[in-house]
Coordinates of C-alpha atoms in Angstrom, one line a residue:
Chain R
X5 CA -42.2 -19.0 37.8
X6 CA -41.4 -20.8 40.8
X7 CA -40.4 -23.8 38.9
X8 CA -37.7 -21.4 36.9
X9 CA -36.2 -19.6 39.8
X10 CA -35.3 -22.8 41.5
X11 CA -33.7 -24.0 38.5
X12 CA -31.9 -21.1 37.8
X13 CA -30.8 -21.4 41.8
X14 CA -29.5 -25.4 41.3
X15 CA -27.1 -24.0 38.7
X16 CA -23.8 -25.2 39.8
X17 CA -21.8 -22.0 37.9
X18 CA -18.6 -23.2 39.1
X19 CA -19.1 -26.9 37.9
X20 CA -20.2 -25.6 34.5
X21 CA -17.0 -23.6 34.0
X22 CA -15.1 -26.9 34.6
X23 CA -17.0 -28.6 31.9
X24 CA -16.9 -26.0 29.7
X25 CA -12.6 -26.0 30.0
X26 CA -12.9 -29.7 29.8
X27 CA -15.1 -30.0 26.1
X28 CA -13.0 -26.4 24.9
X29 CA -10.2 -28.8 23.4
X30 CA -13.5 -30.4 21.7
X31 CA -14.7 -27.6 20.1
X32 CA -11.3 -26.7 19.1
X33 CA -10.3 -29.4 17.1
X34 CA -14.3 -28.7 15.1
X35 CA -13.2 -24.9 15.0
X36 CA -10.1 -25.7 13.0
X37 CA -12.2 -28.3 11.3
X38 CA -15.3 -25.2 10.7
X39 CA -12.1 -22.9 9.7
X40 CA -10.5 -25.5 7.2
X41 CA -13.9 -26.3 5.0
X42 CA -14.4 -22.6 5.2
X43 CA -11.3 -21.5 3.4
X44 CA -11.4 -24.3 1.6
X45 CA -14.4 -24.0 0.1
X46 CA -14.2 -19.8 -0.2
X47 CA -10.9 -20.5 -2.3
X48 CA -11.8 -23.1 -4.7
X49 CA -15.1 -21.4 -4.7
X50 CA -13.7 -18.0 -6.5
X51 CA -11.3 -19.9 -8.5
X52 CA -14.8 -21.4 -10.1
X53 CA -16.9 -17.8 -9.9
X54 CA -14.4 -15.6 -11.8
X55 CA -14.7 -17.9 -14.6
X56 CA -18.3 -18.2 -14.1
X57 CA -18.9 -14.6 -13.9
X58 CA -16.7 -14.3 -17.0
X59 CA -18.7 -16.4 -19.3
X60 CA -21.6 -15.3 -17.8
X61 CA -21.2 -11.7 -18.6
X62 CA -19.6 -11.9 -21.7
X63 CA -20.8 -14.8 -23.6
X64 CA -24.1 -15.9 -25.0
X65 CA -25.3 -19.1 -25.9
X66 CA -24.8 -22.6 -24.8
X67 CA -22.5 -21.8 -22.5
X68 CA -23.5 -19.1 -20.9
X69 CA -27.4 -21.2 -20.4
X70 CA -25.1 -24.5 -18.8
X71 CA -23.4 -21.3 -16.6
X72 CA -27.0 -19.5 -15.9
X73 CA -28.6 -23.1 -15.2
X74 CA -25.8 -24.1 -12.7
X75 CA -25.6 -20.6 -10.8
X76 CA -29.7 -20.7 -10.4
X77 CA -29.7 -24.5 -9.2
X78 CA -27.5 -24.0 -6.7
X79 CA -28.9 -20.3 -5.5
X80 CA -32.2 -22.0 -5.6
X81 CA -32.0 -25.1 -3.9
X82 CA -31.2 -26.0 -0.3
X83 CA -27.7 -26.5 0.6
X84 CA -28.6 -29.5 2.5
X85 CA -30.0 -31.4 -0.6
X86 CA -27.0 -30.5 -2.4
X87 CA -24.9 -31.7 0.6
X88 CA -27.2 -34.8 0.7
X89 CA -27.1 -35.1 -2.9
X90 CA -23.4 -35.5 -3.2
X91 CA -23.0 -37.5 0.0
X92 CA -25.9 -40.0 -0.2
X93 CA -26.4 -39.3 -3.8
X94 CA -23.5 -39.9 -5.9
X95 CA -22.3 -43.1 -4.3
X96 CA -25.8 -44.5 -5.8
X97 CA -24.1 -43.5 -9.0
X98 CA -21.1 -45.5 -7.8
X99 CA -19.0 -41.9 -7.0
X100 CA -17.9 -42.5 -3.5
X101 CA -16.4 -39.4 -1.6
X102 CA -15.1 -39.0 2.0
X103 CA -17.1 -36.6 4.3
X104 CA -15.2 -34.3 4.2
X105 CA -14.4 -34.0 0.1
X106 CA -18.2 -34.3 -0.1
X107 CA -18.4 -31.2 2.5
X108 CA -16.2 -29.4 0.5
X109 CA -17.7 -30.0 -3.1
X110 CA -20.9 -29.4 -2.0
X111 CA -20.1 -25.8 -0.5
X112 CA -17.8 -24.7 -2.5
X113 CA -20.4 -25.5 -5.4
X114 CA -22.8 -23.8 -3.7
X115 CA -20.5 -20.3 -2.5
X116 CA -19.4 -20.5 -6.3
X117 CA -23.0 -19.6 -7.4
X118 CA -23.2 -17.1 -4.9
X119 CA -19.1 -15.2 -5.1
X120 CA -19.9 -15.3 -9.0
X121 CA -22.9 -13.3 -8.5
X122 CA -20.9 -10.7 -6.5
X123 CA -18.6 -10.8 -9.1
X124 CA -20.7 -10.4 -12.0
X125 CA -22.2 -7.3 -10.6
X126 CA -19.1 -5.5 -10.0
X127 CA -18.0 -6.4 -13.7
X128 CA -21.1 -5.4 -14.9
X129 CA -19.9 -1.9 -12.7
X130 CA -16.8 -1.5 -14.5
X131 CA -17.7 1.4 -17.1
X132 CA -17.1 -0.1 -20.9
X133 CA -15.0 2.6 -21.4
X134 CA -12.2 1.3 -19.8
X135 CA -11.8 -1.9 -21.3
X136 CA -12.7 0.9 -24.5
X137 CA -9.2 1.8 -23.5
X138 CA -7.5 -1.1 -22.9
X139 CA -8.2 -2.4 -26.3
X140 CA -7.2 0.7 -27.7
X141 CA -3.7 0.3 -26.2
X142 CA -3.5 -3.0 -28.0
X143 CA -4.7 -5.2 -25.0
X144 CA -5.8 -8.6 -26.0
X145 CA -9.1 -9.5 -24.8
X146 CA -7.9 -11.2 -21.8
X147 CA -5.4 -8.7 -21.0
X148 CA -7.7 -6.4 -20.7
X149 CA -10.0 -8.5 -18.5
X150 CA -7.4 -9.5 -16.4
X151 CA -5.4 -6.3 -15.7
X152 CA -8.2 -3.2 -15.9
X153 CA -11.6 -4.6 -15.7
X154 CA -10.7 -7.8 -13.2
X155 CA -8.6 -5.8 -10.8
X156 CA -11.6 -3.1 -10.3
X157 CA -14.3 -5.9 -10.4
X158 CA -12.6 -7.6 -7.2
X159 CA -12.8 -4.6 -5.5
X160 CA -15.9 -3.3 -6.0
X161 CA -17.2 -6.9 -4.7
X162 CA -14.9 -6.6 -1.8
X163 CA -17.6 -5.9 0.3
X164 CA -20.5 -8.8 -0.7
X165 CA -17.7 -10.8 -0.3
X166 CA -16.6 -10.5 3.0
X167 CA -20.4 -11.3 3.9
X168 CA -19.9 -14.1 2.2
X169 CA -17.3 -15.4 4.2
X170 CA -19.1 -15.1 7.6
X171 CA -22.3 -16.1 6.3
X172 CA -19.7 -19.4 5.4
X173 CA -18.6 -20.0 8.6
X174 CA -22.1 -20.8 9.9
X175 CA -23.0 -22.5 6.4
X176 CA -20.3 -24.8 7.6
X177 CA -22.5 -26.3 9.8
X178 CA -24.8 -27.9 7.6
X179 CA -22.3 -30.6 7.7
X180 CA -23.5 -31.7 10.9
X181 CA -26.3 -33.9 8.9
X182 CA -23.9 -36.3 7.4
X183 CA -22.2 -36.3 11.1
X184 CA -19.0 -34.0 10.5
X185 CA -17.4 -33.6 13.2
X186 CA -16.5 -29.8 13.1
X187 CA -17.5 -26.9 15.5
X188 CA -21.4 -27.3 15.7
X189 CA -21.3 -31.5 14.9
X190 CA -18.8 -31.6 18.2
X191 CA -21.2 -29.4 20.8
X192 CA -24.5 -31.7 19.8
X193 CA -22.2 -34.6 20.2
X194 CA -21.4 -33.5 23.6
X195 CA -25.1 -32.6 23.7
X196 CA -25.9 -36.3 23.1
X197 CA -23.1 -37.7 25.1
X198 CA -23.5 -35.7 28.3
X199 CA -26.9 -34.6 28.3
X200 CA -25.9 -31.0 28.6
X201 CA -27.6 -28.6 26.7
X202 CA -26.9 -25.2 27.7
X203 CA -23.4 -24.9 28.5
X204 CA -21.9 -26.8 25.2
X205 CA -24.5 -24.9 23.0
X206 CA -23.7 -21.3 24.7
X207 CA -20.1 -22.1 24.4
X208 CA -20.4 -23.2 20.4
X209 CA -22.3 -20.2 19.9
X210 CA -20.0 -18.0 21.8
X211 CA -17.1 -19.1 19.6
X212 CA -18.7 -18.7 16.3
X213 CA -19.6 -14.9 17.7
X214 CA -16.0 -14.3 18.0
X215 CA -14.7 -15.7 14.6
X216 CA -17.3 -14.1 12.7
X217 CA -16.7 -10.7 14.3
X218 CA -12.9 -11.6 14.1
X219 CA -13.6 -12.3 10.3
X220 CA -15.7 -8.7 9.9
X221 CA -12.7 -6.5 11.6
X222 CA -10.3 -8.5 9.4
X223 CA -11.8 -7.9 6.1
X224 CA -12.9 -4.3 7.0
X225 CA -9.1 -4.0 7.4
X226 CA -8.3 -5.4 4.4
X227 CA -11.2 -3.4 2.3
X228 CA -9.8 -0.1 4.0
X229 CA -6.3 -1.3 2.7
X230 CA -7.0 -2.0 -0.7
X231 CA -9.5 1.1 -1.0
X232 CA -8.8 2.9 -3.9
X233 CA -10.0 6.8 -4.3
X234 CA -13.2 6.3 -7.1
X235 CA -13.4 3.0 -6.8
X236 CA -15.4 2.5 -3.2
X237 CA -18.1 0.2 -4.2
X238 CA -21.5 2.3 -4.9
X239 CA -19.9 4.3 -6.9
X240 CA -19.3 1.6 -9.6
X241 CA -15.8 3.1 -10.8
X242 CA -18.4 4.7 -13.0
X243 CA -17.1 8.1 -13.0
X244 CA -13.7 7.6 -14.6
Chain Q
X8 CA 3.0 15.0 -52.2
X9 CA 3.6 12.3 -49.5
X10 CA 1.8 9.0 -49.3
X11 CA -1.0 8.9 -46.7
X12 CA -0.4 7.1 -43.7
X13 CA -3.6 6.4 -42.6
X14 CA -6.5 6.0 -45.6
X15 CA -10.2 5.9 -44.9
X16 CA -12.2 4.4 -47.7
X17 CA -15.7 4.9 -47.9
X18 CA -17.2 3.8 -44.9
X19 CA -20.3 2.5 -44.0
X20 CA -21.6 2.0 -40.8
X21 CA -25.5 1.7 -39.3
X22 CA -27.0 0.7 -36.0
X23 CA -29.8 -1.1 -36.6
X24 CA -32.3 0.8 -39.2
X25 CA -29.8 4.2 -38.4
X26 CA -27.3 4.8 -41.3
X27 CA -24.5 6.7 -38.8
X28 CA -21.7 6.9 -41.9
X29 CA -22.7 7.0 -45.6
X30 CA -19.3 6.5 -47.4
X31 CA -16.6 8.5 -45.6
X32 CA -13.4 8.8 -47.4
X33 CA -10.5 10.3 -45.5
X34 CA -6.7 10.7 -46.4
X35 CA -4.2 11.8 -43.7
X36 CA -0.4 12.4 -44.2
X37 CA 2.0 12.1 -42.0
X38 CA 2.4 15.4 -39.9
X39 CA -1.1 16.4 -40.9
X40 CA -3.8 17.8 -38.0
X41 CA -7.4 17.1 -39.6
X42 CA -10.0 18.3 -37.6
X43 CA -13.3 17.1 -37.9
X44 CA -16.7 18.7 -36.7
X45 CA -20.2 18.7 -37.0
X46 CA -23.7 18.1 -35.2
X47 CA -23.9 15.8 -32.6
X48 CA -25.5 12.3 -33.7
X49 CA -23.8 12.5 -37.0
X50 CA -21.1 9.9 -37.0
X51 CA -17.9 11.9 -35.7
X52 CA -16.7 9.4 -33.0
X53 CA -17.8 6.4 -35.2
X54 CA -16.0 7.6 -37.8
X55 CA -13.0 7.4 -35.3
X56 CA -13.8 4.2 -33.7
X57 CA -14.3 2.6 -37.5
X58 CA -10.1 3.7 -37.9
X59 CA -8.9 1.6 -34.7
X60 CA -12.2 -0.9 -35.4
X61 CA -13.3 -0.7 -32.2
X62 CA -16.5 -0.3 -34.2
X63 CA -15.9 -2.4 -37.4
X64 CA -17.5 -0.8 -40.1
X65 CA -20.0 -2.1 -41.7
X66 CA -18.0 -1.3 -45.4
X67 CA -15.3 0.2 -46.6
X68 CA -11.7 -0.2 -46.2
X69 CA -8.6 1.3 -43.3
X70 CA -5.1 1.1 -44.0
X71 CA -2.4 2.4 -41.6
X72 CA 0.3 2.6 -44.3
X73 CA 0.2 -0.7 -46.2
X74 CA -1.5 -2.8 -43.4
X75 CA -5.2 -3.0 -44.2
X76 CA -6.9 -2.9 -40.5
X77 CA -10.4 -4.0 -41.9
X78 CA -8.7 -6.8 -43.0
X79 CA -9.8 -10.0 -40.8
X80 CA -6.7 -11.3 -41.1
X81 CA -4.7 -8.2 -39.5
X82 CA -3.5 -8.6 -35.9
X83 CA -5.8 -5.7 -34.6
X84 CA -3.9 -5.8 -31.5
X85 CA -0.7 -5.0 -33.1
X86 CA -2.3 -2.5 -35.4
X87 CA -3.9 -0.5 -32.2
X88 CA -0.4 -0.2 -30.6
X89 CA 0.3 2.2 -33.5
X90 CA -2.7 4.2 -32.8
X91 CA -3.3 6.4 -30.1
X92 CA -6.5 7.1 -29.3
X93 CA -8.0 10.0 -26.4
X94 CA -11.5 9.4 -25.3
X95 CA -13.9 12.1 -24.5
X96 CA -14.6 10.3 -20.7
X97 CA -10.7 10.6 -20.3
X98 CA -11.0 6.1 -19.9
X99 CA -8.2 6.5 -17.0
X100 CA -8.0 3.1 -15.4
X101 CA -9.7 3.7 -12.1
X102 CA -7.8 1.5 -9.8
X103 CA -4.5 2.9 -11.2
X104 CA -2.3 6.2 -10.5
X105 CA -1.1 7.9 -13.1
X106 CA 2.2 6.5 -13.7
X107 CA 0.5 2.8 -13.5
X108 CA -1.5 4.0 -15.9
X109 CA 1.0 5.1 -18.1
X110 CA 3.1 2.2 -17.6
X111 CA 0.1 -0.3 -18.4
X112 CA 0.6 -0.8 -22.0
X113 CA 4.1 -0.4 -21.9
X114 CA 4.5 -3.9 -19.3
X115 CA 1.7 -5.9 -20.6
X116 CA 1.4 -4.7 -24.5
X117 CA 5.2 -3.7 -25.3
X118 CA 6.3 -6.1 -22.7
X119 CA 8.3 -3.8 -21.6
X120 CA 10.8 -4.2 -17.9
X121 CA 9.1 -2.7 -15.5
X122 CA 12.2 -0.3 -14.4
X123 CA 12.3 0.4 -18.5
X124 CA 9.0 0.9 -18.8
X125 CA 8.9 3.3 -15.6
X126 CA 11.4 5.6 -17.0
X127 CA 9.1 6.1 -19.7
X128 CA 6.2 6.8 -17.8
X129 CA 8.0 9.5 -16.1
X130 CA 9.3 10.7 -19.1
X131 CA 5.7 10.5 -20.9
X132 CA 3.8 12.4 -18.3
X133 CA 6.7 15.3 -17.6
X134 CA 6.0 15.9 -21.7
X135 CA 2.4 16.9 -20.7
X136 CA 3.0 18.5 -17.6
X137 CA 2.0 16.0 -14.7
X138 CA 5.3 15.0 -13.1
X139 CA 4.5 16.0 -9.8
X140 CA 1.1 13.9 -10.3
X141 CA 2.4 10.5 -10.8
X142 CA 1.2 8.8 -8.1
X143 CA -2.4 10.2 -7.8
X144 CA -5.3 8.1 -9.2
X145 CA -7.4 9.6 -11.7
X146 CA -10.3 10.5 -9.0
X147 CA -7.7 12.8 -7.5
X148 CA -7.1 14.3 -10.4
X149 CA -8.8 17.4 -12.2
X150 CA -10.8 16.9 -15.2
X151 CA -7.6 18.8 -17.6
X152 CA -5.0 16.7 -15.8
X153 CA -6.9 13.5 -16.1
X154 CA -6.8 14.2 -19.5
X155 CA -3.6 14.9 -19.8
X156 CA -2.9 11.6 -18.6
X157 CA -4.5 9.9 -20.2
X158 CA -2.8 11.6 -23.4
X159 CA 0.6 11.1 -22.2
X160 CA -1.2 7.3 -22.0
X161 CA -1.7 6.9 -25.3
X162 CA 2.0 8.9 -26.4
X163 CA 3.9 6.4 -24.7
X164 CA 2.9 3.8 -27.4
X165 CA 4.4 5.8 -29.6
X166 CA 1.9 5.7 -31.9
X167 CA 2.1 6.8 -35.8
X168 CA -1.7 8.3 -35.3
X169 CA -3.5 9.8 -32.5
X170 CA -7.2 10.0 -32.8
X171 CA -9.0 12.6 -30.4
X172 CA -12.6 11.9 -30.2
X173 CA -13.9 15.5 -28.4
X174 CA -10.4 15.2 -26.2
X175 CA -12.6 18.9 -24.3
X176 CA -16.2 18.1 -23.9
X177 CA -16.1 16.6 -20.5
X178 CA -14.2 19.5 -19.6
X179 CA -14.9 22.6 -17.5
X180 CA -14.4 25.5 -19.7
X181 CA -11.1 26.6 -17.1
X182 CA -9.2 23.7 -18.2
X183 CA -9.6 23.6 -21.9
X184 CA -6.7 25.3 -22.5
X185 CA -4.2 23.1 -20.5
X186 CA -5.5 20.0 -22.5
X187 CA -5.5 21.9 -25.8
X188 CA -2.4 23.2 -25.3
X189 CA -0.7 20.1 -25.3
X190 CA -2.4 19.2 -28.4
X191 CA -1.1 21.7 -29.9
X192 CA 2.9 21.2 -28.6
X193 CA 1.9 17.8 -30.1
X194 CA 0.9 19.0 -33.2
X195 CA 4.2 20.9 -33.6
X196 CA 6.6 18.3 -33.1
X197 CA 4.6 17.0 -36.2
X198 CA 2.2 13.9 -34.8
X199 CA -0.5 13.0 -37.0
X200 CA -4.0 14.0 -35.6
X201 CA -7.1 13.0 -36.6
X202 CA -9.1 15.4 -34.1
X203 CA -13.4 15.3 -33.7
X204 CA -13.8 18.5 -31.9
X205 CA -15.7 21.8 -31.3
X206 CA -12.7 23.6 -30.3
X207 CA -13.0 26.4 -33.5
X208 CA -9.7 28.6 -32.1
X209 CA -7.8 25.1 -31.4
X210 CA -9.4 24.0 -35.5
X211 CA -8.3 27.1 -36.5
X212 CA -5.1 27.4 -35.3
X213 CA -3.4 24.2 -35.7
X214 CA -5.2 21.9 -38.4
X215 CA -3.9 21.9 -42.1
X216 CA -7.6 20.6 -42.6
X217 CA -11.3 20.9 -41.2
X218 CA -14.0 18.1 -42.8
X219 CA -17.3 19.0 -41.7
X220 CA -19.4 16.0 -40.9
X221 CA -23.0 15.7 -41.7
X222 CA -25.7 13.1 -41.7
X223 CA -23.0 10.3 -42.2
X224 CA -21.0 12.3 -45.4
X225 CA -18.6 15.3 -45.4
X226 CA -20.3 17.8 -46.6
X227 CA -17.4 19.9 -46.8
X228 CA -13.5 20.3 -46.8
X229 CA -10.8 22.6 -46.8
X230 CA -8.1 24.4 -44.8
X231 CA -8.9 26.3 -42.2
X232 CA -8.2 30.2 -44.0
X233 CA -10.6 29.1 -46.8
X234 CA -13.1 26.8 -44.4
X235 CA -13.8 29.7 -42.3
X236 CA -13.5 33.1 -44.6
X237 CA -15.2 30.7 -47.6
X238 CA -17.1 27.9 -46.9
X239 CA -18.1 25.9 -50.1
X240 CA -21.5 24.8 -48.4
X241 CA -23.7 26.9 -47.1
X242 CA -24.5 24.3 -44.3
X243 CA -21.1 25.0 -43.2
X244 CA -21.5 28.6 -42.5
X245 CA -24.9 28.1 -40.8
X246 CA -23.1 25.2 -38.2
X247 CA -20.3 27.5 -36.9
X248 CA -22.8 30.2 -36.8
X249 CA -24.3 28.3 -33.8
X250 CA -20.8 26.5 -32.9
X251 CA -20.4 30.3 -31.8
X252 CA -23.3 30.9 -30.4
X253 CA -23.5 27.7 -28.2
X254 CA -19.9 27.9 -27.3
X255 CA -18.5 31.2 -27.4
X256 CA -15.6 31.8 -28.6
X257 CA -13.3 30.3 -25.6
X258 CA -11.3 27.7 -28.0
X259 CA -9.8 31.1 -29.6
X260 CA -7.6 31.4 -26.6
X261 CA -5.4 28.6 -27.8
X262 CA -4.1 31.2 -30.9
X263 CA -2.0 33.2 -28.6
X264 CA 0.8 30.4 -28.6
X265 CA 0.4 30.4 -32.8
X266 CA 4.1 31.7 -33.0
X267 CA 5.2 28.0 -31.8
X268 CA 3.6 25.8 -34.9
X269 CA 6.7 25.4 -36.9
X270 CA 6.6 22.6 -39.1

């Protein structure tokens, strides 16, 4: 006990200040790095889960098992060996990618699988009867998809979603193991470099705190905007 | 007597081991209302879902006019714009109001401009009533105006045939009468109906024709006057009996605007 209290006593608060302001242009440059692979791979991620939610729900066969297979791979293996697998793996296989294209693949691989779950659920929400409808106007298939049951589906997965994109944030991190230099990578290098633990962890950790909850007022914004009476999420747009 | 515009040719239709329709033959002509009733579970909103082959039958033939719509080489697509159809859930698109809904079809099916196809929206939805509605969604709307919408939906298609499959059921019994009255305003300016419905004062009142569905074959015919006073089958007069009894005799109410049918 003694021990602690004299340790907590040595701390020189105004010295760690300074090197906290010194590494914060540091940790900015892997915060824009944690932000880039983030939207990145949350982008090209939905681009690949709409489809994949598509043919999941509505085919059967070969397709929808090569669909099935790759969704419960990469929900059922770490993200790490998929990072590791694409990174160390590939280039084996004579498929050499940057670190950061390899970041990318893997996690937006691995957030597809996840966003097409979302969105699978909320299209299995959607009551038949309106795409009933829709073809009965004469819609097409894919018309019908894309303007009554897609526009609801979104919605109604609004909310997993947003989840999904501050669980991503940290995800992101991951890439530290094949020595990417973005938010996390940057405070263990100055870990390594410096011998400093506490004051470049606390401050890593204290920026992630405020972009996550940054990200979680954003997107409650934007579900609150795009809320539509009867189609909250919960109640499944099934009552109309 | 005209030609038909719409001819159902005996059709077939079963769910697994379930025979639901057992050789259905219908005729409508152009300005006719046919009503069609009968217990529940025997094949009235297949029946109509076999027309617009949202359920292809299993045999049998459709034709709107001369276009055969069980034929697989028919543009269904093209063949549903001329066919209305009103759904017993109402089927509003959720994340819609009611003009969007409306105006739907018109943008993405008609391809009509959006200014164009607003205009008609407007116009659609004043027809039944629900002007001053137009930019609710469905949830805030009643169960009667939802439908409503929904019909003035399927009207501005403009569609040869509408097909009502039990256009009142989901309703509360206070806002039958707003629904059935457009129906019936409908009806007058001479649409073709092909209506599955319990509404006896509405069948009463407006159709030219009831069939009375049974067990997957109509087990009887006629217009209204002789369906009612004079059934041919006996089953016929034992099913309104409890029509009555189960639902009173609320649909009546739509014969006090009778004086309007002129056609």
């Amino acid at each position: 006990m003694a021990v602690t209290l004299a340790g907590l006593m040595a701390i020189d608060i105004v010295g760690e200040l300074e090197f906290i302001w010194r590494i914060l242009p540091e940790l900015g440059k892997g915060l824009v790095t944690t932000l880039e692979l983030t939207a990145l791979a949350l982008t090209a991620g939905l681009v690949l889960a709409v489809p994949t939610a598509v043919v999941r729900t509505y085919t059967r066969g070969p397709l929808n098992w090569l669909f099935t297979a790759y969704v419960e791979v990469f929900r059922g293996t770490p993200l790490l060996v998929q990072l590791f697998v694409v990174y160390y793996g590939l280039p084996e296989m004579g498929i050499v990618f940057d670190r950061f294209f390899s970041a990318w693949a893997a996690l937006t691989l691995n957030s597809a699988a996840y966003q097409s779950e979302y969105i699978r659920g909320a299209i299995m929400s959607v009551s038949e009867g309106q795409l009933t409808a829709a073809r009965s106007l004469g819609m097409r298939p894919l018309q019908a998809f894309r303007w009554v049951v897609l526009p609801q589906a979104l919605r109604l997965a609004l909310p997993a979603w947003s989840n999904e994109v501050a669980y991503m944030v940290k995800y992101v991190s991951v890439v530290y193991m094949i020595a990417l230099p973005e938010l996390f990578t940057r405070g263990a290098m100055i870990r390594s470099r410096t011998f400093k633990v506490w004051s470049p962890m606390i401050s890593v950790a204290v920026i992630y705190l405020g972009v996550v909850i940054g990200i979680t007022r954003v997107m409650d914004y934007v579900e609150k905007r795009l809320r539509i009476p009867g189609l909250e999420s919960g109640h499944g747009g099934r009552e109309y | 007597m005209t030609e038909p515009i719409l001819r159902v040719e005996n059709i077939h239709k079963a769910y697994g081991p379930t025979e639901v329709l057992r050789g259905v033959s219908v005729d409508v002509r152009p300005g006719e209302v046919v009503v069609i009733i009968g217990p529940s579970g025997t094949g009235k909103s297949t029946l109509l879902r076999c027309v617009n082959q949202l359920t292809p039958p299993d045999q049998g033939r459709v034709w709107l006019k001369d276009v055969e719509l069980t034929d697989k080489r028919t543009d269904i697509n093209k063949a549903r714009e001329r066919i209305g159809m009103v759904f017993q859930d109402f089927n509003l698109f959720t994340h819609l109001t009611a003009l969007q809904n409306v105006m739907l079809g018109l943008t993405k099916v008609k391809r009509m401009k959006p200014t164009a196809a607003r205009a008609k929206a407007v116009m659609e939805l004043e027809k039944v009533g629900l002007a001053d509605k137009a930019d609710l969604y469905p949830a805030e709307l009643s169960g009667g105006q939802k439908q409503r919408a929904a019909i003035a939906r399927s009207l501005a298609m403009d569609p040869e045939v509408m097909l009502f499959d039990e256009p009142t059921s989901a309703l509360d019994p206070e806002l039958i009468g707003e629904v059935l009255e457009v129906m019936q305003d409908l009806a007058a300016e001479g649409m073709t109906m092909l209506v599955v419905s319990h509404e006896m004062g509405f069948a009463r009142e407006v159709a030219d024709r009831i069939i009375f569905l049974e067990n997957g074959v109509i087990a009887d015919e006629g217009p209204p006057e002789q369906f009612f006073t004079n059934p041919k089958n006996p089953r016929t007069r034992e099913f309104l009996w409890k029509l009555t009894e189960l639902y009173g005799n609320h649909g009546e109410k739509g014969s006090r605007r009778s004086g309007r049918r002129g056609r």
